[in-house]
Amino acid sequence: MLVSKPPMGWNSWNTFAWKVNEQIIMETADALVATGLKDAGYEYVVIDDEWAERKRDANGRLVPDAGKFPHGIKYLADYVHSLGLKFGMYSCAGIKTCADYPGSFDHEFVDAETFAEWGVDFLKYDYCYFPTNADPRARYNRMSMALKATGRDILFSACNWGNDMVEEWIRSTGAHMYRSTGDIGERFSAIANIAKSQYGMWRYAGPGCYNDMDMLVCGMDGEGFVGHPGLCGDTEYKTHFALWCMAGSPLMMGNDIRKMRKEVLELVTNKDLLKINADPKCHAPIVMYVHTPDQPTLFKHLSDNTFALGFFNFTDGKGGADLRPWDMGLPTTAGFGLRLREVFTGEVVDYVDDYFKVSLDAHDCKIYLGEYVAKQK
C-alpha cells in the first residue's frame, strides 16, 4: 500500500505562497532532516501554487518559472530525494489554478506524465476555476488514472474543499487523502470551526484515504501568507495539533521550518500524539458533549486495544469538558473501568467508571492515552 497512515510533511503555501523558490525548498528539506522532523515521520516536501509559467510550452506541457526554479523541477526533486525525503507538486482540476496559472483540466495525462518524469511523489490537486457543467467525480478519477498510468507511485491529494459531497465518493477514485474543509488561517476561530464542521464527517475516512482538514499552522508565529500576529500562541498550537491527531488528519506543516522554535518542534514530534494519528485502523473519534459543541470530548479506539481521550475548550474563557462513560457504552456495572495518562503532563488517573471532568483554560485541551482495567474488589 502506498499510504498506510495519514501522510506527514510540509507544504509551501501557508508561509511563502507566491514567494516560493528553489532556495526555500532546498533549505526547508535540509531543515526537515536537521531538526529530526524526518525521523519523526515528516517526509513530503510539497510546492504549492505559483510555481509555473503563465502559459504552457509549444508541446502543451507545464513549464516551471525560470526565475524561481532556475535549475528546473527535476533538479529539486533529485535534491529532496538525496536527503531521503519525498517531493510533491501542485496542480488544479480546473481551467486555471487558484492563482491563475494553467490548470490540468483536459491536460490530465500529459501533466501526470510530466510530474512523473520530474520525480514527483505527491500531487495536491485543487479545485479553482472548475467548469460548472463538468463532473468533479469523473475529473478527479481521471487524474487518478493518469497518475497510475505513469507507472510511478504518486500520492494523490484531492483538494475540492469538501464540496460535492466528496466524502461519499472520493475513496472510489483512488485518492489517498482529500480536503474536507475550506482554507485554514492562523486564527483559533478557524481551527475550532474546522474541527466542529467535521464532527459528522470523520467517519468517512479510513486506511488508505484520509480526511484532510488542511495544513497545520503550528509555529507560524504570525508570519507568512496566512499568518495573523497575536491570534495564536503555544496553547492554540497545542490544541490544533492534538485535534488533527485525534481526527487522523494528514499532518502537513506550513510554518517556516528553518526557524522553528523548540516548543513547536517538541509539540509536532510528540510521540504519543503521533501514535494516535498514525494508528493503522484510523477509527473515527466518538464525539460527545452535553451543552455546547465548543467543549467536546473525543474518544478514539486504537488498534492495540487501548484508546485516546481528548477534552477540548474552544471558548475564549475558562471551561471544562467531561466524560460520562455510559454515553459511550460503558455502564458502571461492567466490572471494569479506564486508566488514563495525560500525554503532556504525565498525570495518571488510576480508575474511572462513572464520571470524569477536567477544567481547561481558554483554547486549551488535555489528551489522555488509556487502557481498560478490571474493577478492584
CSV table of C-alpha atoms in Angstrom, one decimal:
chain,number,residue,atom,x,y,z
A,1,MET,CA,0.0,0.0,0.0
A,2,LEU,CA,1.4,3.4,-1.0
A,3,VAL,CA,-0.1,5.1,2.1
A,4,SER,CA,-0.6,3.2,5.4
A,5,LYS,CA,-1.0,6.2,7.7
A,6,PRO,CA,-2.0,9.8,7.4
A,7,PRO,CA,0.7,11.5,5.3
A,8,MET,CA,3.1,13.8,7.0
A,9,GLY,CA,5.3,16.6,5.6
A,10,TRP,CA,5.5,20.3,4.7
A,11,ASN,CA,3.7,22.5,2.2
A,12,SER,CA,4.9,25.9,1.0
A,13,TRP,CA,1.7,27.8,0.8
A,14,ASN,CA,0.9,29.0,4.3
A,15,THR,CA,4.2,30.8,4.7
A,16,PHE,CA,5.6,31.5,1.3
A,17,ALA,CA,2.7,31.5,-1.3
A,18,TRP,CA,4.0,33.3,-4.4
A,19,LYS,CA,7.5,33.8,-2.9
A,20,VAL,CA,8.3,30.1,-3.1
A,21,ASN,CA,11.6,29.3,-4.9
A,22,GLU,CA,14.3,26.8,-5.3
A,23,GLN,CA,16.4,28.0,-2.3
A,24,ILE,CA,13.5,27.9,0.1
A,25,ILE,CA,12.6,24.4,-0.9
A,26,MET,CA,16.2,23.1,-0.6
A,27,GLU,CA,16.7,24.9,2.8
A,28,THR,CA,13.4,23.5,4.1
A,29,ALA,CA,14.3,20.0,3.0
A,30,ASP,CA,17.7,20.4,4.9
A,31,ALA,CA,15.8,21.7,7.9
A,32,LEU,CA,13.4,18.7,8.0
A,33,VAL,CA,16.5,16.5,8.3
A,34,ALA,CA,18.5,18.6,10.7
A,35,THR,CA,15.6,19.1,13.2
A,36,GLY,CA,14.7,15.4,13.4
A,37,LEU,CA,11.4,16.0,11.7
A,38,LYS,CA,12.2,13.5,9.0
A,39,ASP,CA,13.0,10.9,11.7
A,40,ALA,CA,9.6,11.7,13.3
A,41,GLY,CA,7.8,10.8,10.0
A,42,TYR,CA,7.6,14.1,8.2
A,43,GLU,CA,8.7,13.0,4.7
A,44,TYR,CA,7.0,15.0,2.0
A,45,VAL,CA,8.3,18.4,0.8
A,46,VAL,CA,5.5,19.9,-1.3
A,47,ILE,CA,5.5,23.0,-3.6
A,48,ASP,CA,2.0,24.6,-3.7
A,49,ASP,CA,0.6,27.1,-6.3
A,50,GLU,CA,2.6,29.8,-8.2
A,51,TRP,CA,5.5,27.6,-9.3
A,52,ALA,CA,4.8,27.6,-13.1
A,53,GLU,CA,4.9,30.0,-16.0
A,54,ARG,CA,1.6,31.6,-17.1
A,55,LYS,CA,1.5,29.6,-20.3
A,56,ARG,CA,2.2,26.0,-21.4
A,57,ASP,CA,5.0,25.4,-23.9
A,58,ALA,CA,4.6,24.5,-27.6
A,59,ASN,CA,4.0,20.9,-26.7
A,60,GLY,CA,1.3,21.7,-24.2
A,61,ARG,CA,3.4,21.0,-21.1
A,62,LEU,CA,3.6,22.9,-17.9
A,63,VAL,CA,6.8,25.0,-17.5
A,64,PRO,CA,8.4,25.9,-14.2
A,65,ASP,CA,9.1,29.6,-13.6
A,66,ALA,CA,12.7,30.0,-14.6
A,67,GLY,CA,13.3,32.9,-12.1
A,68,LYS,CA,12.1,30.9,-9.1
A,69,PHE,CA,13.4,27.5,-10.2
A,70,PRO,CA,16.5,28.1,-12.4
A,71,HIS,CA,17.6,24.5,-12.4
A,72,GLY,CA,14.2,23.1,-13.1
A,73,ILE,CA,11.9,20.9,-11.0
A,74,LYS,CA,13.7,17.6,-11.6
A,75,TYR,CA,16.8,19.1,-10.0
A,76,LEU,CA,14.8,19.9,-6.9
A,77,ALA,CA,13.2,16.5,-6.8
A,78,ASP,CA,16.6,14.8,-7.0
A,79,TYR,CA,17.9,17.0,-4.2
A,80,VAL,CA,15.0,16.2,-1.9
A,81,HIS,CA,15.3,12.5,-2.7
A,82,SER,CA,19.0,12.6,-1.9
A,83,LEU,CA,18.1,13.5,1.7
A,84,GLY,CA,15.8,10.5,2.0
A,85,LEU,CA,12.6,12.7,1.6
A,86,LYS,CA,9.8,12.7,-0.9
A,87,PHE,CA,8.9,15.5,-3.3
A,88,GLY,CA,5.5,17.0,-4.0
A,89,MET,CA,3.9,19.4,-6.5
A,90,TYR,CA,0.6,21.2,-7.0
A,91,SER,CA,-2.0,21.4,-9.8
A,92,CYS,CA,-5.7,22.0,-10.2
A,93,ALA,CA,-8.7,20.2,-11.6
A,94,GLY,CA,-9.9,23.5,-13.1
A,95,ILE,CA,-9.0,25.5,-16.2
A,96,LYS,CA,-6.6,27.5,-14.1
A,97,THR,CA,-5.1,27.2,-10.6
A,98,CYS,CA,-6.3,29.4,-7.8
A,99,ALA,CA,-3.6,31.9,-8.6
A,100,ASP,CA,-4.4,31.9,-12.4
A,101,TYR,CA,-1.7,29.6,-13.6
A,102,PRO,CA,-2.5,26.8,-16.1
A,103,GLY,CA,-4.7,24.1,-14.6
A,104,SER,CA,-4.8,20.5,-15.6
A,105,PHE,CA,-8.4,20.4,-17.0
A,106,ASP,CA,-8.2,18.4,-20.2
A,107,HIS,CA,-4.4,18.0,-19.7
A,108,GLU,CA,-4.5,15.4,-17.0
A,109,PHE,CA,-2.5,12.7,-18.8
A,110,VAL,CA,0.2,14.9,-20.1
A,111,ASP,CA,0.6,16.7,-16.8
A,112,ALA,CA,0.8,13.4,-14.9
A,113,GLU,CA,3.5,12.2,-17.3
A,114,THR,CA,5.4,15.5,-16.7
A,115,PHE,CA,5.2,15.1,-13.0
A,116,ALA,CA,6.4,11.5,-13.1
A,117,GLU,CA,9.3,12.5,-15.4
A,118,TRP,CA,10.3,15.1,-12.8
A,119,GLY,CA,10.3,12.6,-10.0
A,120,VAL,CA,7.2,13.8,-8.2
A,121,ASP,CA,5.9,11.6,-5.3
A,122,PHE,CA,2.9,13.7,-4.2
A,123,LEU,CA,0.3,15.7,-6.1
A,124,LYS,CA,-2.0,18.2,-4.4
A,125,TYR,CA,-4.9,18.7,-6.8
A,126,ASP,CA,-7.0,21.9,-6.2
A,127,TYR,CA,-10.5,22.9,-7.4
A,128,CYS,CA,-10.4,26.5,-8.6
A,129,TYR,CA,-12.0,27.5,-12.0
A,130,PHE,CA,-13.7,24.2,-12.3
A,131,PRO,CA,-16.4,24.3,-15.1
A,132,THR,CA,-19.9,24.3,-13.6
A,133,ASN,CA,-21.0,21.7,-16.2
A,134,ALA,CA,-18.1,19.3,-15.6
A,135,ASP,CA,-18.3,16.3,-13.3
A,136,PRO,CA,-15.9,16.5,-10.4
A,137,ARG,CA,-16.1,12.8,-9.7
A,138,ALA,CA,-15.0,12.0,-13.3
A,139,ARG,CA,-12.3,14.6,-13.3
A,140,TYR,CA,-10.7,13.5,-10.0
A,141,ASN,CA,-10.9,9.9,-11.2
A,142,ARG,CA,-9.3,10.9,-14.5
A,143,MET,CA,-6.3,12.4,-12.8
A,144,SER,CA,-6.0,9.4,-10.5
A,145,MET,CA,-6.0,7.2,-13.6
A,146,ALA,CA,-3.4,9.5,-15.3
A,147,LEU,CA,-1.1,9.3,-12.3
A,148,LYS,CA,-1.4,5.5,-12.2
A,149,ALA,CA,-0.8,5.2,-15.9
A,150,THR,CA,2.7,6.8,-15.5
A,151,GLY,CA,3.8,3.7,-13.6
A,152,ARG,CA,5.2,5.9,-10.7
A,153,ASP,CA,3.8,5.8,-7.2
A,154,ILE,CA,2.4,9.3,-6.7
A,155,LEU,CA,0.3,10.1,-3.6
A,156,PHE,CA,-2.9,11.7,-4.8
A,157,SER,CA,-4.1,14.5,-2.5
A,158,ALA,CA,-7.6,15.6,-3.7
A,159,CYS,CA,-8.5,19.2,-2.6
A,160,ASN,CA,-12.0,20.2,-3.5
A,161,TRP,CA,-12.6,21.8,-0.1
A,162,GLY,CA,-15.4,19.4,1.0
A,163,ASN,CA,-17.7,20.3,-1.9
A,164,ASP,CA,-20.0,18.0,-3.9
A,165,MET,CA,-20.4,15.5,-1.0
A,166,VAL,CA,-16.8,14.5,-1.7
A,167,GLU,CA,-16.6,12.3,1.3
A,168,GLU,CA,-19.1,9.9,-0.3
A,169,TRP,CA,-17.2,9.2,-3.5
A,170,ILE,CA,-13.5,10.3,-3.2
A,171,ARG,CA,-12.3,6.9,-2.0
A,172,SER,CA,-13.6,5.3,-5.1
A,173,THR,CA,-11.3,7.5,-7.2
A,174,GLY,CA,-8.2,6.0,-5.6
A,175,ALA,CA,-7.3,9.3,-3.9
A,176,HIS,CA,-5.1,8.8,-0.8
A,177,MET,CA,-6.3,12.0,1.1
A,178,TYR,CA,-9.0,14.6,0.5
A,179,ARG,CA,-9.6,18.1,1.7
A,180,SER,CA,-12.9,18.2,3.6
A,181,THR,CA,-12.8,21.8,4.6
A,182,GLY,CA,-12.2,25.3,3.4
A,183,ASP,CA,-8.8,27.0,3.8
A,184,ILE,CA,-7.3,27.4,7.3
A,185,GLY,CA,-5.7,30.5,8.7
A,186,GLU,CA,-3.7,31.2,11.8
A,187,ARG,CA,-6.7,32.1,13.9
A,188,PHE,CA,-8.1,29.9,16.6
A,189,SER,CA,-11.6,30.5,15.4
A,190,ALA,CA,-10.6,28.9,12.1
A,191,ILE,CA,-9.1,25.9,13.8
A,192,ALA,CA,-12.1,25.4,16.0
A,193,ASN,CA,-14.7,25.9,13.3
A,194,ILE,CA,-12.9,23.4,11.0
A,195,ALA,CA,-12.9,20.8,13.8
A,196,LYS,CA,-16.6,21.4,14.6
A,197,SER,CA,-17.5,21.1,10.9
A,198,GLN,CA,-16.0,17.6,10.9
A,199,TYR,CA,-17.9,16.0,13.8
A,200,GLY,CA,-20.2,14.2,11.4
A,201,MET,CA,-17.5,13.7,8.7
A,202,TRP,CA,-14.6,11.9,10.3
A,203,ARG,CA,-16.4,8.5,9.9
A,204,TYR,CA,-15.8,8.7,6.1
A,205,ALA,CA,-12.0,8.5,6.5
A,206,GLY,CA,-10.1,5.2,6.8
A,207,PRO,CA,-6.9,3.4,6.0
A,208,GLY,CA,-5.6,4.4,2.6
A,209,CYS,CA,-7.9,7.5,2.2
A,210,TYR,CA,-7.6,10.2,4.9
A,211,ASN,CA,-9.8,13.2,5.7
A,212,ASP,CA,-7.5,16.2,5.3
A,213,MET,CA,-8.6,19.2,7.5
A,214,ASP,CA,-6.0,21.4,5.8
A,215,MET,CA,-2.4,22.3,6.6
A,216,LEU,CA,-1.1,22.9,10.1
A,217,VAL,CA,-0.4,26.5,11.2
A,218,CYS,CA,1.6,25.4,14.3
A,219,GLY,CA,4.6,27.7,14.7
A,220,MET,CA,3.7,30.3,12.1
A,221,ASP,CA,4.0,32.9,14.9
A,222,GLY,CA,2.1,35.5,12.9
A,223,GLU,CA,4.3,35.3,9.8
A,224,GLY,CA,3.7,34.3,6.2
A,225,PHE,CA,0.7,34.4,3.8
A,226,VAL,CA,-1.9,33.1,6.3
A,227,GLY,CA,-0.2,34.3,9.4
A,228,HIS,CA,-2.2,36.5,11.9
A,229,PRO,CA,0.1,38.1,14.5
A,230,GLY,CA,-1.1,37.7,18.1
A,231,LEU,CA,-4.1,35.4,17.3
A,232,CYS,CA,-2.4,32.0,18.1
A,233,GLY,CA,0.2,31.1,20.7
A,234,ASP,CA,1.5,27.8,22.0
A,235,THR,CA,-1.8,26.9,23.7
A,236,GLU,CA,-3.7,27.3,20.4
A,237,TYR,CA,-1.0,25.3,18.6
A,238,LYS,CA,-1.2,22.5,21.1
A,239,THR,CA,-5.0,22.2,20.7
A,240,HIS,CA,-4.7,22.5,16.9
A,241,PHE,CA,-2.2,19.7,16.7
A,242,ALA,CA,-4.0,17.5,19.2
A,243,LEU,CA,-7.2,17.8,17.2
A,244,TRP,CA,-5.6,16.9,13.9
A,245,CYS,CA,-4.0,13.9,15.6
A,246,MET,CA,-7.2,12.7,17.2
A,247,ALA,CA,-9.0,13.1,13.9
A,248,GLY,CA,-6.4,11.1,12.0
A,249,SER,CA,-5.8,14.0,9.6
A,250,PRO,CA,-2.7,14.3,7.4
A,251,LEU,CA,0.0,16.4,9.2
A,252,MET,CA,1.3,18.8,6.6
A,253,MET,CA,3.2,21.7,8.3
A,254,GLY,CA,3.0,25.1,6.8
A,255,ASN,CA,5.4,27.2,9.0
A,256,ASP,CA,9.0,28.2,8.2
A,257,ILE,CA,10.8,25.2,9.5
A,258,ARG,CA,14.1,26.9,9.1
A,259,LYS,CA,13.4,28.9,12.2
A,260,MET,CA,11.0,26.7,14.2
A,261,ARG,CA,11.0,27.3,17.9
A,262,LYS,CA,11.9,24.5,20.3
A,263,GLU,CA,8.4,24.4,21.8
A,264,VAL,CA,6.8,23.9,18.5
A,265,LEU,CA,9.3,21.2,17.5
A,266,GLU,CA,8.6,19.3,20.7
A,267,LEU,CA,4.8,19.6,20.0
A,268,VAL,CA,4.8,18.3,16.5
A,269,THR,CA,7.2,15.4,17.3
A,270,ASN,CA,5.2,14.3,20.5
A,271,LYS,CA,5.4,10.6,20.2
A,272,ASP,CA,2.1,10.0,22.0
A,273,LEU,CA,0.2,12.3,19.7
A,274,LEU,CA,1.9,10.9,16.6
A,275,LYS,CA,0.9,7.4,17.8
A,276,ILE,CA,-2.7,8.4,17.9
A,277,ASN,CA,-2.6,10.0,14.5
A,278,ALA,CA,-0.8,7.0,12.8
A,279,ASP,CA,-3.0,4.3,14.4
A,280,PRO,CA,-3.3,1.8,11.5
A,281,LYS,CA,-7.1,1.3,11.9
A,282,CYS,CA,-7.8,5.0,11.7
A,283,HIS,CA,-11.0,4.8,13.7
A,284,ALA,CA,-13.1,8.0,13.7
A,285,PRO,CA,-13.3,9.5,17.2
A,286,ILE,CA,-16.6,9.4,19.0
A,287,VAL,CA,-17.7,13.0,19.7
A,288,MET,CA,-19.5,13.7,23.0
A,289,TYR,CA,-20.7,17.0,24.5
A,290,VAL,CA,-23.5,18.0,26.8
A,291,HIS,CA,-24.3,21.6,26.4
A,292,THR,CA,-22.1,23.0,23.6
A,293,PRO,CA,-20.0,21.7,20.7
A,294,ASP,CA,-17.4,24.2,21.8
A,295,GLN,CA,-16.4,21.9,24.7
A,296,PRO,CA,-16.3,18.4,23.2
A,297,THR,CA,-14.8,15.2,24.5
A,298,LEU,CA,-13.4,12.9,21.8
A,299,PHE,CA,-12.9,9.1,22.4
A,300,LYS,CA,-10.9,7.2,19.9
A,301,HIS,CA,-10.3,3.4,19.7
A,302,LEU,CA,-6.8,2.4,19.0
A,303,SER,CA,-5.7,-0.8,17.3
A,304,ASP,CA,-3.8,-2.3,20.3
A,305,ASN,CA,-7.0,-2.4,22.5
A,306,THR,CA,-6.1,0.9,24.1
A,307,PHE,CA,-7.7,4.3,23.4
A,308,ALA,CA,-7.2,8.0,23.2
A,309,LEU,CA,-9.4,10.5,25.0
A,310,GLY,CA,-9.4,14.3,24.3
A,311,PHE,CA,-11.0,17.1,26.2
A,312,PHE,CA,-11.2,20.5,24.4
A,313,ASN,CA,-12.3,24.0,25.2
A,314,PHE,CA,-12.9,26.1,22.2
A,315,THR,CA,-14.3,29.1,24.1
A,316,ASP,CA,-12.5,32.3,25.0
A,317,GLY,CA,-12.8,31.8,28.7
A,318,LYS,CA,-12.2,29.1,31.3
A,319,GLY,CA,-14.3,26.0,30.8
A,320,GLY,CA,-14.3,22.3,31.0
A,321,ALA,CA,-15.3,19.0,29.3
A,322,ASP,CA,-16.3,15.8,30.9
A,323,LEU,CA,-16.5,12.0,30.3
A,324,ARG,CA,-19.7,10.2,31.1
A,325,PRO,CA,-18.7,6.6,30.3
A,326,TRP,CA,-22.3,5.4,29.9
A,327,ASP,CA,-22.6,7.9,26.9
A,328,MET,CA,-20.0,5.8,25.0
A,329,GLY,CA,-21.5,2.4,26.1
A,330,LEU,CA,-19.6,1.7,29.4
A,331,PRO,CA,-22.0,1.1,32.3
A,332,THR,CA,-20.8,1.2,35.9
A,333,THR,CA,-21.9,-2.4,36.2
A,334,ALA,CA,-19.5,-3.6,33.5
A,335,GLY,CA,-16.9,-4.6,36.1
A,336,PHE,CA,-14.1,-2.6,34.5
A,337,GLY,CA,-13.1,1.0,34.0
A,338,LEU,CA,-10.4,3.2,32.4
A,339,ARG,CA,-6.9,4.0,33.5
A,340,LEU,CA,-5.6,7.3,31.9
A,341,ARG,CA,-2.3,9.0,31.4
A,342,GLU,CA,-2.2,12.6,30.1
A,343,VAL,CA,0.3,12.9,27.3
A,344,PHE,CA,1.6,16.4,28.1
A,345,THR,CA,2.0,16.3,31.9
A,346,GLY,CA,2.2,12.6,32.6
A,347,GLU,CA,-0.7,12.9,35.1
A,348,VAL,CA,-2.2,9.4,35.8
A,349,VAL,CA,-5.8,8.7,36.7
A,350,ASP,CA,-5.9,5.2,38.1
A,351,TYR,CA,-9.6,4.4,37.6
A,352,VAL,CA,-12.7,5.9,36.1
A,353,ASP,CA,-16.0,4.2,35.5
A,354,ASP,CA,-18.7,6.7,36.3
A,355,TYR,CA,-17.7,10.4,35.7
A,356,PHE,CA,-14.6,12.4,35.0
A,357,LYS,CA,-14.3,16.1,34.4
A,358,VAL,CA,-11.4,18.3,33.5
A,359,SER,CA,-11.0,22.1,33.9
A,360,LEU,CA,-9.4,23.9,30.9
A,361,ASP,CA,-8.2,27.3,30.2
A,362,ALA,CA,-9.4,29.2,27.1
A,363,HIS,CA,-8.5,27.3,23.9
A,364,ASP,CA,-6.7,24.5,25.8
A,365,CYS,CA,-7.0,20.8,25.8
A,366,LYS,CA,-6.0,17.6,27.7
A,367,ILE,CA,-5.2,14.4,25.8
A,368,TYR,CA,-5.1,11.0,27.6
A,369,LEU,CA,-3.9,7.6,26.4
A,370,GLY,CA,-5.8,4.9,28.3
A,371,GLU,CA,-6.3,1.2,28.9
A,372,TYR,CA,-9.1,-0.9,30.2
A,373,VAL,CA,-8.6,-2.2,33.8
A,374,ALA,CA,-10.7,-4.6,35.9
A,375,LYS,CA,-12.5,-3.1,38.9
A,376,GLN,CA,-10.8,-3.9,42.2
A,377,LYS,CA,-13.0,-5.9,44.6
